mmCIF file of C-alpha atoms in Angstrom:
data_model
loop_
_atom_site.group_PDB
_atom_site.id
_atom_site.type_symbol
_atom_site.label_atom_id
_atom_site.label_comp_id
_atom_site.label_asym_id
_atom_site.label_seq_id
_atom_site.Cartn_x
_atom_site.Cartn_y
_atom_site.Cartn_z
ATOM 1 C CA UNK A 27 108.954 76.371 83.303
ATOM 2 C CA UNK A 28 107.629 76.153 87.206
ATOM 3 C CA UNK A 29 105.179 78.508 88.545
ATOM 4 C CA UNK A 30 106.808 82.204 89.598
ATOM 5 C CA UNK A 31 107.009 82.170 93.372
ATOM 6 C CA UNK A 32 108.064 85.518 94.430
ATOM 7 C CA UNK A 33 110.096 85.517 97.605
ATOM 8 C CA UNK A 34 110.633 88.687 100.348
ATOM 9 C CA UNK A 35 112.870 88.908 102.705
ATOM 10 C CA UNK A 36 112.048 91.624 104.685
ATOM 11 C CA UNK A 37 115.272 93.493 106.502
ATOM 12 C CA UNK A 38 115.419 95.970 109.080
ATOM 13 C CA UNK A 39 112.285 97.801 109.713
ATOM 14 C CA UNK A 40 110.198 95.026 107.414
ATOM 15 C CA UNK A 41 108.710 92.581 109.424
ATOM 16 C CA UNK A 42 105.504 92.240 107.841
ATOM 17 C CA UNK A 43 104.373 92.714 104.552
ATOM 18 C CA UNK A 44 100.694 94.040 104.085
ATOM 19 C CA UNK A 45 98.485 93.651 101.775
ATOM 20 C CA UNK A 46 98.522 89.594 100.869
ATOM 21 C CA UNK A 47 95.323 87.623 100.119
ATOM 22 C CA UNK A 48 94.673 84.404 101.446
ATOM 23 C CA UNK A 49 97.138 84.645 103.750
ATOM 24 C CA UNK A 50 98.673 81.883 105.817
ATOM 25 C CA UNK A 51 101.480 81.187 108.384
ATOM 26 C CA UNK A 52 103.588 77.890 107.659
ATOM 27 C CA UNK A 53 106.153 76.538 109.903
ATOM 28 C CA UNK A 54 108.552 74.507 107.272
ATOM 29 C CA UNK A 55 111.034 72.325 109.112
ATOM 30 C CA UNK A 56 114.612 72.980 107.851
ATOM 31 C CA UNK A 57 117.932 69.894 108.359
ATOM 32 C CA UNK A 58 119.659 72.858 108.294
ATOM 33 C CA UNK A 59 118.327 74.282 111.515
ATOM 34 C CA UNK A 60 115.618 76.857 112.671
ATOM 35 C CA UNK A 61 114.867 79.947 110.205
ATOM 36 C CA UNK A 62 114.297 83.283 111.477
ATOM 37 C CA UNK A 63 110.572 82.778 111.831
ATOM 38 C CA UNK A 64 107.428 80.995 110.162
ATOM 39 C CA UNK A 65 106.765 81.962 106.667
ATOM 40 C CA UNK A 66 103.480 84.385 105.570
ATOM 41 C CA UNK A 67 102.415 83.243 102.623
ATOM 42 C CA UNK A 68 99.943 84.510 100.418
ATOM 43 C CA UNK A 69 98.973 86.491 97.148
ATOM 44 C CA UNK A 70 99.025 89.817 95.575
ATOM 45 C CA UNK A 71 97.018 89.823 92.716
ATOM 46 C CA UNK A 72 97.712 86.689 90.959
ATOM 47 C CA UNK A 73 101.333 86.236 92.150
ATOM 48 C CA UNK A 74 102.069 83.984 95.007
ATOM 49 C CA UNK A 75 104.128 85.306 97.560
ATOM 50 C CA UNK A 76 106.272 84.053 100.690
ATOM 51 C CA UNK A 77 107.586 86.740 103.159
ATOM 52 C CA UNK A 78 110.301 85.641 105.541
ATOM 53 C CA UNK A 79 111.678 88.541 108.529
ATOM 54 C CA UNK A 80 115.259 88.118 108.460
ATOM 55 C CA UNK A 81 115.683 88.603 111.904
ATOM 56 C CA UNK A 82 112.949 87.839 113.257
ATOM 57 C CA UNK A 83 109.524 89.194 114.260
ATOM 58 C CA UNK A 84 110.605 91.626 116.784
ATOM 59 C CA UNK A 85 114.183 92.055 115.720
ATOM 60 C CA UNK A 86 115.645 89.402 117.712
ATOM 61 C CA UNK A 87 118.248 88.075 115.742
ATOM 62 C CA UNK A 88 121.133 90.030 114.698
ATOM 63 C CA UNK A 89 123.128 89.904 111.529
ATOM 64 C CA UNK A 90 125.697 86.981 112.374
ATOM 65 C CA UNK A 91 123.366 85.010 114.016
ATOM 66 C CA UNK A 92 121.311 84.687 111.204
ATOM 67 C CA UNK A 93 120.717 81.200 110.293
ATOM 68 C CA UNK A 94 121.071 81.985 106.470
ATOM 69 C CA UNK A 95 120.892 78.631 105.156
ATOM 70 C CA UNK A 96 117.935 77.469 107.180
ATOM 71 C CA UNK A 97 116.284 80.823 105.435
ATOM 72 C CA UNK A 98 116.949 80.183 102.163
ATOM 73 C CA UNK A 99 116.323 75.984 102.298
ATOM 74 C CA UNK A 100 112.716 76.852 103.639
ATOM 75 C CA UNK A 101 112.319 79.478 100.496
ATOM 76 C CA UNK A 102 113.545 76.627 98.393
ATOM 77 C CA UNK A 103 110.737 74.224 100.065
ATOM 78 C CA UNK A 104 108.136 76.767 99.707
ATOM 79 C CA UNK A 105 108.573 76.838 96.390
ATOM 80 C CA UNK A 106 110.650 80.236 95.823
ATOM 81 C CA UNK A 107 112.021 81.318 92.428
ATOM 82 C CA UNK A 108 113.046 84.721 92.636
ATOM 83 C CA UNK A 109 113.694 86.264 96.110
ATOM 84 C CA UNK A 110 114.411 90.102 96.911
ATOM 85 C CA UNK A 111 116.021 90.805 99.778
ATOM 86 C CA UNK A 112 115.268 94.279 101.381
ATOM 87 C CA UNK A 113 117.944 95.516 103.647
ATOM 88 C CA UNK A 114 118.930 98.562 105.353
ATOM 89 C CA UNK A 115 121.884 100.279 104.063
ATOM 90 C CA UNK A 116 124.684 102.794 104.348
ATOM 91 C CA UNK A 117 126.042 105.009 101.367
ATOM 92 C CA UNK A 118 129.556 105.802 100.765
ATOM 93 C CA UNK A 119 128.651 108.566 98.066
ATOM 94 C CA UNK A 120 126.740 111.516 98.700
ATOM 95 C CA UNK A 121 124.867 110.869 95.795
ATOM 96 C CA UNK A 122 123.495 107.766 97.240
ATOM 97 C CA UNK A 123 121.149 109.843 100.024
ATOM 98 C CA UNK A 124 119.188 108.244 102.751
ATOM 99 C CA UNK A 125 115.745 107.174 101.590
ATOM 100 C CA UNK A 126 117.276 105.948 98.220
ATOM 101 C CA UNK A 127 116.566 102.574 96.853
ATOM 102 C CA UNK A 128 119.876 101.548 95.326
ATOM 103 C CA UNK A 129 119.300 98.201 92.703
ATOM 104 C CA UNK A 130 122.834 96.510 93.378
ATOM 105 C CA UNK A 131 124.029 94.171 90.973
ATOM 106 C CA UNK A 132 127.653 93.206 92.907
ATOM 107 C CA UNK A 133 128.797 92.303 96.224
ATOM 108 C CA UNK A 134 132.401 91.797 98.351
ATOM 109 C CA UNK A 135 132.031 89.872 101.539
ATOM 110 C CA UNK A 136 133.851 90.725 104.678
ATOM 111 C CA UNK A 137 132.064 88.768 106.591
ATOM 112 C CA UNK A 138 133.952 85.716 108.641
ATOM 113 C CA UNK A 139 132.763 82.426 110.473
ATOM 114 C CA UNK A 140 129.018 82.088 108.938
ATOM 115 C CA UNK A 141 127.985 79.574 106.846
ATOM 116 C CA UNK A 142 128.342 80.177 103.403
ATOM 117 C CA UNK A 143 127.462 77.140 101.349
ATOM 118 C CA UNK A 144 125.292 74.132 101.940
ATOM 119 C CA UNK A 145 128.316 71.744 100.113
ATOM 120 C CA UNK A 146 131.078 70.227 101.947
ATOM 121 C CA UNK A 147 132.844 67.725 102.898
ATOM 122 C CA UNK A 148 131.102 64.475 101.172
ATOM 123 C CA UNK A 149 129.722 66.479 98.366
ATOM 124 C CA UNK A 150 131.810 69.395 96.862
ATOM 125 C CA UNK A 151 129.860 72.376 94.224
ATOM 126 C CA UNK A 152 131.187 75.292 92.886
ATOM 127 C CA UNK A 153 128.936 77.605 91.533
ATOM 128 C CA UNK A 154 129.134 80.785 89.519
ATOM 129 C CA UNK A 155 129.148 84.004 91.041
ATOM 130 C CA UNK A 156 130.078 86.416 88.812
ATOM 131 C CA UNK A 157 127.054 87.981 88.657
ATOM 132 C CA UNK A 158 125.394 87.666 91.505
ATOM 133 C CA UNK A 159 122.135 88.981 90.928
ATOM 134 C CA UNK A 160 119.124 88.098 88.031
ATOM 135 C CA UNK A 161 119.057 90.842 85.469
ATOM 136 C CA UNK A 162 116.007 89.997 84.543
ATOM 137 C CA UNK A 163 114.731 90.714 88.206
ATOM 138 C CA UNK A 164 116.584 93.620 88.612
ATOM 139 C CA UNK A 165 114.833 95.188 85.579
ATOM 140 C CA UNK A 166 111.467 93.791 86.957
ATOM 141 C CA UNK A 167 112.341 96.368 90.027
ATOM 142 C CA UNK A 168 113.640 99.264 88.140
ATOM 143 C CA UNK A 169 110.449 99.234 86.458
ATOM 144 C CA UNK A 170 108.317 98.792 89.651
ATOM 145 C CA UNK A 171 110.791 101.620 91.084
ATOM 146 C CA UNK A 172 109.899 103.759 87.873
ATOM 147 C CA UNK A 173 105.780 102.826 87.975
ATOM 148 C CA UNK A 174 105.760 104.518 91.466
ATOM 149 C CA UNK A 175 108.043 106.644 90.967
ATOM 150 C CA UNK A 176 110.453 106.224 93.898
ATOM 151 C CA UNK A 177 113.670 107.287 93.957
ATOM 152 C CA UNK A 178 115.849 104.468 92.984
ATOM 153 C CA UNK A 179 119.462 103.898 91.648
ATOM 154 C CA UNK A 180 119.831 100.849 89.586
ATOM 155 C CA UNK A 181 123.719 99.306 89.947
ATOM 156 C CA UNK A 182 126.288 99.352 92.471
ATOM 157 C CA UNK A 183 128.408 97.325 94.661
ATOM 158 C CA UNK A 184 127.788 96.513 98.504
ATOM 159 C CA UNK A 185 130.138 95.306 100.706
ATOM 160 C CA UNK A 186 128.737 93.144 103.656
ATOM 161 C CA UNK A 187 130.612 93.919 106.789
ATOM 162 C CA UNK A 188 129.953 90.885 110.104
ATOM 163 C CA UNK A 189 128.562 93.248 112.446
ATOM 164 C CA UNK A 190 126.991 94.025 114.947
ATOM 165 C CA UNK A 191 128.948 97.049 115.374
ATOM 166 C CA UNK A 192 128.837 99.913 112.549
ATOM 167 C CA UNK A 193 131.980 100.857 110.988
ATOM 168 C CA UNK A 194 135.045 102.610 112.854
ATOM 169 C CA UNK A 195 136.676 105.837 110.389
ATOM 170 C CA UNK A 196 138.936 103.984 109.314
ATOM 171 C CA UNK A 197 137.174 101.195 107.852
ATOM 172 C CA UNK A 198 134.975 103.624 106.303
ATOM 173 C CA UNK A 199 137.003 105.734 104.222
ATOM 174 C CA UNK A 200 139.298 102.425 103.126
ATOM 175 C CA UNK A 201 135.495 101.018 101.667
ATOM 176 C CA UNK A 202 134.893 104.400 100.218
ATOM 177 C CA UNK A 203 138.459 104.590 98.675
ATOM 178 C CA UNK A 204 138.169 100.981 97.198
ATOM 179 C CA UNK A 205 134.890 102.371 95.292
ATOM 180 C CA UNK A 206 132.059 100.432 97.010
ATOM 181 C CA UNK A 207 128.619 101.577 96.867
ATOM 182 C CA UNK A 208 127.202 100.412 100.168
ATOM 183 C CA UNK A 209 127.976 98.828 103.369
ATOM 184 C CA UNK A 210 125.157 96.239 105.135
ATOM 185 C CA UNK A 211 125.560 93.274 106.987
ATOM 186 C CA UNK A 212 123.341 90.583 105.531
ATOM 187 C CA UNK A 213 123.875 90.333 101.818
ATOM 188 C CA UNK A 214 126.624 88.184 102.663
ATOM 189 C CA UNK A 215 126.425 84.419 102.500
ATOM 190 C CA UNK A 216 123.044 84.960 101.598
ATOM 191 C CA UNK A 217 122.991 85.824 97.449
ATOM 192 C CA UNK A 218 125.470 82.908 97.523
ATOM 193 C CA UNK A 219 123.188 80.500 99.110
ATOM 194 C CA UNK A 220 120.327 81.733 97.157
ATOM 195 C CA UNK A 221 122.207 80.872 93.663
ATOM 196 C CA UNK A 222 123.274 77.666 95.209
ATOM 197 C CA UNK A 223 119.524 76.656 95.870
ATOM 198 C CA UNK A 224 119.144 78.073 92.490
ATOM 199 C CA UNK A 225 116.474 80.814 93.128
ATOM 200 C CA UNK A 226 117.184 83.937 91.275
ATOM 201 C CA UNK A 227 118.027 86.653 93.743
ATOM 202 C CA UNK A 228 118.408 90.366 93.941
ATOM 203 C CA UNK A 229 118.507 92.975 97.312
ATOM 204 C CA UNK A 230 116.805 96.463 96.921
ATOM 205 C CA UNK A 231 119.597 98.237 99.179
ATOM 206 C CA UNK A 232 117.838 101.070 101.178
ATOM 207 C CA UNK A 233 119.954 103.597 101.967
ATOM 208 C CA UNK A 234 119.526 105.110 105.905
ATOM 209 C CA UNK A 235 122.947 106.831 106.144
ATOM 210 C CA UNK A 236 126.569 108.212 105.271
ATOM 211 C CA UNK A 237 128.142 105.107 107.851
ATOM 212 C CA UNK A 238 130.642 107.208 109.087
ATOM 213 C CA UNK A 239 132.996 109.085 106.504
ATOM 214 C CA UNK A 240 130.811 112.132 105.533
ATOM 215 C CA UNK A 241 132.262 114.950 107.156
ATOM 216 C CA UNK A 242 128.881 117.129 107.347
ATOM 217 C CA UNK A 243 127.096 114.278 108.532
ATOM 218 C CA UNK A 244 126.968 112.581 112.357
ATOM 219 C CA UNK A 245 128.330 109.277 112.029
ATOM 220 C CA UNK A 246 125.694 106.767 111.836
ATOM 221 C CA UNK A 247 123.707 105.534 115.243
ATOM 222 C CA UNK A 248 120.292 103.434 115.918
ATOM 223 C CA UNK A 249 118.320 106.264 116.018
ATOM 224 C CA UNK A 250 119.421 108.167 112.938
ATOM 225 C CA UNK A 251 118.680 104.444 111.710
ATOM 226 C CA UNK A 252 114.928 103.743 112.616
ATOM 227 C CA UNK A 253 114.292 107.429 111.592
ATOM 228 C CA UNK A 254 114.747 106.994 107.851
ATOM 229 C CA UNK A 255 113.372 102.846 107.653
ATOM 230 C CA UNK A 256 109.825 104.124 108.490
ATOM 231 C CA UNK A 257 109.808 106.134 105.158
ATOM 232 C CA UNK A 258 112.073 103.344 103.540
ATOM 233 C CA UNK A 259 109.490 100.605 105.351
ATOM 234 C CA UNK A 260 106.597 102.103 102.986
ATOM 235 C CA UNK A 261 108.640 102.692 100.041
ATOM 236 C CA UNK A 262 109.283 98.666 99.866
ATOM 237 C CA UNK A 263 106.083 97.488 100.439
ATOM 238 C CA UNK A 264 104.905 99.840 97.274
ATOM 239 C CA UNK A 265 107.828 98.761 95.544
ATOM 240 C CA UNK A 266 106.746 94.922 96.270
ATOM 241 C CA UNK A 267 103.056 95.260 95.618
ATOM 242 C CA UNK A 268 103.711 97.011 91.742
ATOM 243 C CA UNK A 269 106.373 94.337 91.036
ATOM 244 C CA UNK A 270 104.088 91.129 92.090
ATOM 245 C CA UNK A 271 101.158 92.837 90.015
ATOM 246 C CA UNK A 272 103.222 92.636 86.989
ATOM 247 C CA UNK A 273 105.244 89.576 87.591
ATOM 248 C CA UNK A 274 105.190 86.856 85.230
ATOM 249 C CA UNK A 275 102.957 83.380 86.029
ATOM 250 C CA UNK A 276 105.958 81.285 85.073
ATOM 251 C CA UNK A 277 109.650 81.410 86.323
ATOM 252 C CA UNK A 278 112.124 83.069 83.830
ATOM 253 C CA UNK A 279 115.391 82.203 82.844
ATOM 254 C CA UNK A 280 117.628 83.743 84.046
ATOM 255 C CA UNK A 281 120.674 85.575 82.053
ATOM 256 C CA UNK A 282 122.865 85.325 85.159
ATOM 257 C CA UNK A 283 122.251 81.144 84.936
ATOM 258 C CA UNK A 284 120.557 81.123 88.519
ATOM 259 C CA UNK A 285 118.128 78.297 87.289
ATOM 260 C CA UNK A 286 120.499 76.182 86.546
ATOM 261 C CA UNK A 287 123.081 77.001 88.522
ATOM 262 C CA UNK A 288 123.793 73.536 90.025
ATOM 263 C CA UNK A 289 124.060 71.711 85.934
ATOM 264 C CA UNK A 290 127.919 71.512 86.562
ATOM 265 C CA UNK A 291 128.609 72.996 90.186
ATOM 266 C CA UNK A 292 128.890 69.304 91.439
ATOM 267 C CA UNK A 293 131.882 67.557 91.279
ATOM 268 C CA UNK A 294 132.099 64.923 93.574
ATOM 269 C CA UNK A 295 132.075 61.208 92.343
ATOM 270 C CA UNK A 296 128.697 59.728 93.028
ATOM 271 C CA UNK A 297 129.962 56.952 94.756
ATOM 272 C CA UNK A 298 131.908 59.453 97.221
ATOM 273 C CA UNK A 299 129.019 61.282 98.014
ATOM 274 C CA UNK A 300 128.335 61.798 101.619
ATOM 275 C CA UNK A 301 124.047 60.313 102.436
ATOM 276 C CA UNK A 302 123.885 62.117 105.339
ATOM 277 C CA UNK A 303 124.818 65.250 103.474
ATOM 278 C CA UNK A 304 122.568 64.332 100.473
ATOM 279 C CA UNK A 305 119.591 63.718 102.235
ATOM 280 C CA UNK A 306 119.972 67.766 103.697
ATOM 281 C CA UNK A 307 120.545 68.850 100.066
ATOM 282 C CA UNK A 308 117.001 67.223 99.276
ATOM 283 C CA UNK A 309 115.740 70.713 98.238
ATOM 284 C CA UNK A 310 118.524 72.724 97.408
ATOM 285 C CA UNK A 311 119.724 70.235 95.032
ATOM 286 C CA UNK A 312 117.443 67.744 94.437
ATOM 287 C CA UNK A 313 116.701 68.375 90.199
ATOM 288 C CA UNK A 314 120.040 67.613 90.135
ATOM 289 C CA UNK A 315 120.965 64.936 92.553
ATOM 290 C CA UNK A 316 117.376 63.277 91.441
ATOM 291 C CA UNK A 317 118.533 63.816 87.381
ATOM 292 C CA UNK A 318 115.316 65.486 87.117
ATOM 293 C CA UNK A 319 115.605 69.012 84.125
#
């Protein structure tokens, strides 16, 4: 198997990640577009890590003007195996209080008009998506969670609303009846890029409110927000520096398929295949465009 790249993506609140050795910025050019800023990369201990800011250094990119597949192509090119995404969250049980790290393991998208795959017209694939996330790195972060001991949940569903706005009542309470978990805005399209680039993903959901339903709490604003991600903000970097220390030196397979996701996903004729299109899938799907195992 390859080397085990670990990848970050850093969420709300996370736009650095302390702590790497031999650090270095990289600018990697993307046909998909511009990602949401240069790429740190470094080490901790012996793994190598890449930490992309979703939205930017600075916060200047909000959730549906995230160029998602630029993100995850340049992950791809840097070498990326197993990416966590870190993202601000709200809870729809009370259970689920702010400052919890919830594992999720499903997602429903809501989202509309971003784009969700890097296939098309001129070369189709349909990948799995049952199981969205890696079990393997899932239980890679319970046990991190566990090490240092921070509160964490592992399992549940998030739904991935478009944003920017937060949730009206109504919305709210029809999520919470329908038995979802969590509400963000950025899981969605990018686990199903990730497993289309086939890099194992998972998202460490960090819980900074009730949204809106819980009558004995103020419905969620900015402020209420920032308060709880500069607690969350430290809980993620410990969370990331235990599970690089004891990360494996070669990629895993993964249970979920996420390594091989693209073995039967494509299923246009070779000789319909779009070049133009091809040559942008160079990274994404190049073991299997190239033949290569």
């Amino acid at each position: 198997m390859a080397e085990a790249v670990l990848g970050i993506i850093g969420g709300s609140g996370i736009y650095d990640l302390p702590g790497l050795s031999e650090l270095r910025e990289e600018r990697i050019e993307s046909p998909w577009g511009e990602p949401s800023d240069v790429l740190r990369i470094g080490r901790m201990g012996q793994t190598k890590i890449v930490f992309l800011p979703r939205h930017g250094r600075g916060h200047a990119i909000p959730p549906s003007e995230i160029n998602y597949r630029a993100n995850i192509d340049v992950l791809k090119r840097a070498g990326v195996t197993d990416l966590v995404s870190l993202s601000a969250c709200g809870s729809y049980k009370a259970e689920l209080y702010p400052g919890l790290l919830v594992l999720v393991d499903q997602f429903v998208d809501r989202t509309a008009g971003r784009a969700s795959s890097f296939f098309g017209k001129g070369c189709v694939a349909h990948v799995s998506l049952a199981h969205p996330v890696g079990p393997r790195l899932q239980e890679r972060l319970a046990e991190a969670a566990s090490a240092e001991a921070l509160p964490f949940v592992k399992g549940g569903t998030l739904v991935t609303m478009e944003g920017p706005q937060f949730s009206t009542r109504a919305e709210s309470l029809t999520y919470k009846a329908l038995g979802y978990d969590l509400i963000g805005m950025t899981a969605m399209p990018e686990a199903k890029l990730a497993r289309e680039a086939e890099i194992t993903y998972a998202t460490v959901a960090m819980v900074t409110d009730y949204d809106c339903w819980h009558e004995e709490h103020a419905a969620v604003d900015v402020a209420a927000v920032i308060a709880v991600l500069h607690a969350n903000a430290d809980k993620a970097r410990r969370l990331v520096a235990r599970l690089a220390r004891d990360f494996p030196a070669e990629r895993e397979p993964c249970p979920a398929g996420s390594h091989t996701a693209l073995d039967f996903a494509i299923v246009t004729a070779p000789e319909h295949r779009d070049p133009a299109l091809l040559a942008k899938l160079d990274a994404v799907a190049g073991r299997v465009l190239a033949g290569r195992s």
